[in-house]
Every structure is written in C-alpha cells, then in structure tokens.
Amino acid sequence: MKKLWENYSYAMILLAVSLIFTMVAKAQLNNEEAYITVTIEEGQSLWKIAESFASEHNLSENEFVSWVEKKNGIVGEMVIPGDELVIPVVAEQIEPTQIAGAEK
C-alpha cells in the first residue's frame, strides 16, 4: 500500500480535490435553482421588488437588494426592463416567474 501511495499520491490527491470541487459547484448550482427568476418591467426597481416580496423572504430591503446585486452581477442597482433576475425567494413559495404590477 505504501508503494502505491508513493507512486500515485499526486493523482489520488488531484482526484480527491476534483471530486470535492465538483460537489461544491453542484451544491451551489442547485441552491440557485431553488430561487425564482423575475423579469423587470418598466418603472420597477430593486427596492420595489424587495417591497413586493417582503412577506416571502426574511431579509431587510437593504440585504435583499445587496443579495440580488451580488448574485446577478448588478452594479449600482441599475436594472433595465426585460432583465431577468434571480431573487432570494424560494421557488416553492411562489409560482409566477414575472412580477405583474408589483408597484404599490
């Protein structure tokens, strides 16, 4: 066994690291699929979306906006009508993939 380890230790370590990386990447991908995607409509902002879904998440509005910016690669809260964004609302809790008239 010692000779096997001496000859193939680098390959075994590479295989183990690859498996761990694959499991972590898959867990992150599955985690994002658990959230819903919304399509931005004219006049909407991240803050209005945070207000609209306030009962569906446990974040403050500031935390909600920061999460959406980070996960969707948004800089400066700038959203354009037609953009599709992943928001931190679990998919089982709400079905529609678009927000219709989310303004209050």
Coordinates of C-alpha atoms in Angstrom, one line a residue:
M1 CA 0.0 0.0 0.0
K2 CA 2.9 2.4 0.8
K3 CA 4.4 1.8 -2.6
L4 CA 1.0 2.5 -4.3
W5 CA 0.8 5.8 -2.3
E6 CA 4.3 6.8 -3.3
N7 CA 3.7 6.2 -7.0
Y8 CA 0.3 7.7 -7.3
S9 CA -0.1 10.2 -4.5
Y10 CA -0.4 13.2 -6.8
A11 CA -3.0 11.5 -8.9
M12 CA -5.1 10.5 -5.8
I13 CA -4.9 14.0 -4.4
L14 CA -5.9 15.5 -7.7
L15 CA -8.8 13.1 -8.0
A16 CA -10.0 13.9 -4.4
V17 CA -9.8 17.7 -4.9
S18 CA -11.6 17.4 -8.2
L19 CA -14.5 15.4 -6.6
I20 CA -14.8 17.9 -3.8
F21 CA -14.8 20.9 -6.2
T22 CA -17.5 19.2 -8.3
M23 CA -19.7 18.5 -5.3
V24 CA -19.4 22.1 -4.1
A25 CA -20.1 23.5 -7.6
K26 CA -23.2 21.3 -7.9
A27 CA -24.5 22.3 -4.5
Q28 CA -24.2 26.0 -5.4
L29 CA -25.9 25.5 -8.7
N30 CA -28.8 23.6 -7.1
N31 CA -29.1 26.3 -4.5
E32 CA -29.6 29.0 -7.1
E33 CA -32.2 26.8 -8.9
A34 CA -34.3 26.9 -5.6
Y35 CA -34.9 30.6 -6.1
I36 CA -37.3 32.2 -8.6
T37 CA -36.5 34.4 -11.5
V38 CA -38.3 37.6 -12.2
T39 CA -38.5 39.8 -15.3
I40 CA -38.1 43.5 -14.7
E41 CA -40.9 45.7 -16.1
E42 CA -41.0 49.4 -16.9
G43 CA -40.8 51.5 -13.7
Q44 CA -39.6 48.8 -11.4
S45 CA -36.5 49.0 -9.2
L46 CA -34.8 46.5 -6.9
W47 CA -36.3 48.4 -3.9
K48 CA -39.8 48.0 -5.3
I49 CA -39.2 44.3 -5.9
A50 CA -37.9 43.9 -2.3
E51 CA -41.1 45.6 -1.0
S52 CA -43.3 43.4 -3.2
F53 CA -41.8 40.2 -1.9
A54 CA -41.3 41.3 1.7
S55 CA -43.5 38.6 3.0
E56 CA -41.7 35.9 1.0
H57 CA -38.2 36.5 2.4
N58 CA -36.5 37.1 5.8
L59 CA -34.2 39.9 4.7
S60 CA -34.2 43.6 5.2
E61 CA -34.7 45.6 2.0
N62 CA -31.1 46.6 2.0
E63 CA -30.0 42.9 2.4
F64 CA -32.4 41.9 -0.3
V65 CA -31.0 44.5 -2.8
S66 CA -27.4 43.6 -1.9
W67 CA -28.1 39.9 -2.4
V68 CA -29.7 40.5 -5.8
E69 CA -26.9 42.7 -7.0
K70 CA -24.3 40.2 -5.9
K71 CA -26.0 37.1 -7.4
N72 CA -26.9 38.8 -10.7
G73 CA -23.7 40.9 -11.3
I74 CA -25.5 44.2 -11.0
V75 CA -23.6 47.4 -10.3
G76 CA -25.3 50.4 -8.7
E77 CA -28.8 49.0 -8.5
M78 CA -29.2 49.6 -12.3
V79 CA -31.9 47.4 -13.8
I80 CA -33.4 47.6 -17.3
P81 CA -36.9 46.5 -18.3
G82 CA -36.6 42.9 -19.7
D83 CA -33.7 41.9 -17.4
E84 CA -34.2 38.6 -15.7
L85 CA -33.0 38.4 -12.1
V86 CA -32.7 35.7 -9.6
I87 CA -34.2 36.8 -6.3
P88 CA -34.0 35.2 -2.8
V89 CA -37.5 33.8 -2.8
V90 CA -37.8 30.1 -2.6
A91 CA -39.5 28.7 -5.7
E92 CA -42.0 26.5 -3.9
Q93 CA -43.4 29.5 -2.1
I94 CA -44.5 31.4 -5.2
E95 CA -45.2 30.2 -8.7
P96 CA -45.1 33.1 -11.2
T97 CA -41.8 33.9 -12.9
Q98 CA -42.8 37.5 -13.7
I99 CA -43.9 40.3 -11.4
A100 CA -47.0 41.9 -12.9
G101 CA -47.9 45.3 -11.3
A102 CA -45.5 44.9 -8.4
E103 CA -45.6 48.6 -7.6
K104 CA -47.5 49.6 -4.5

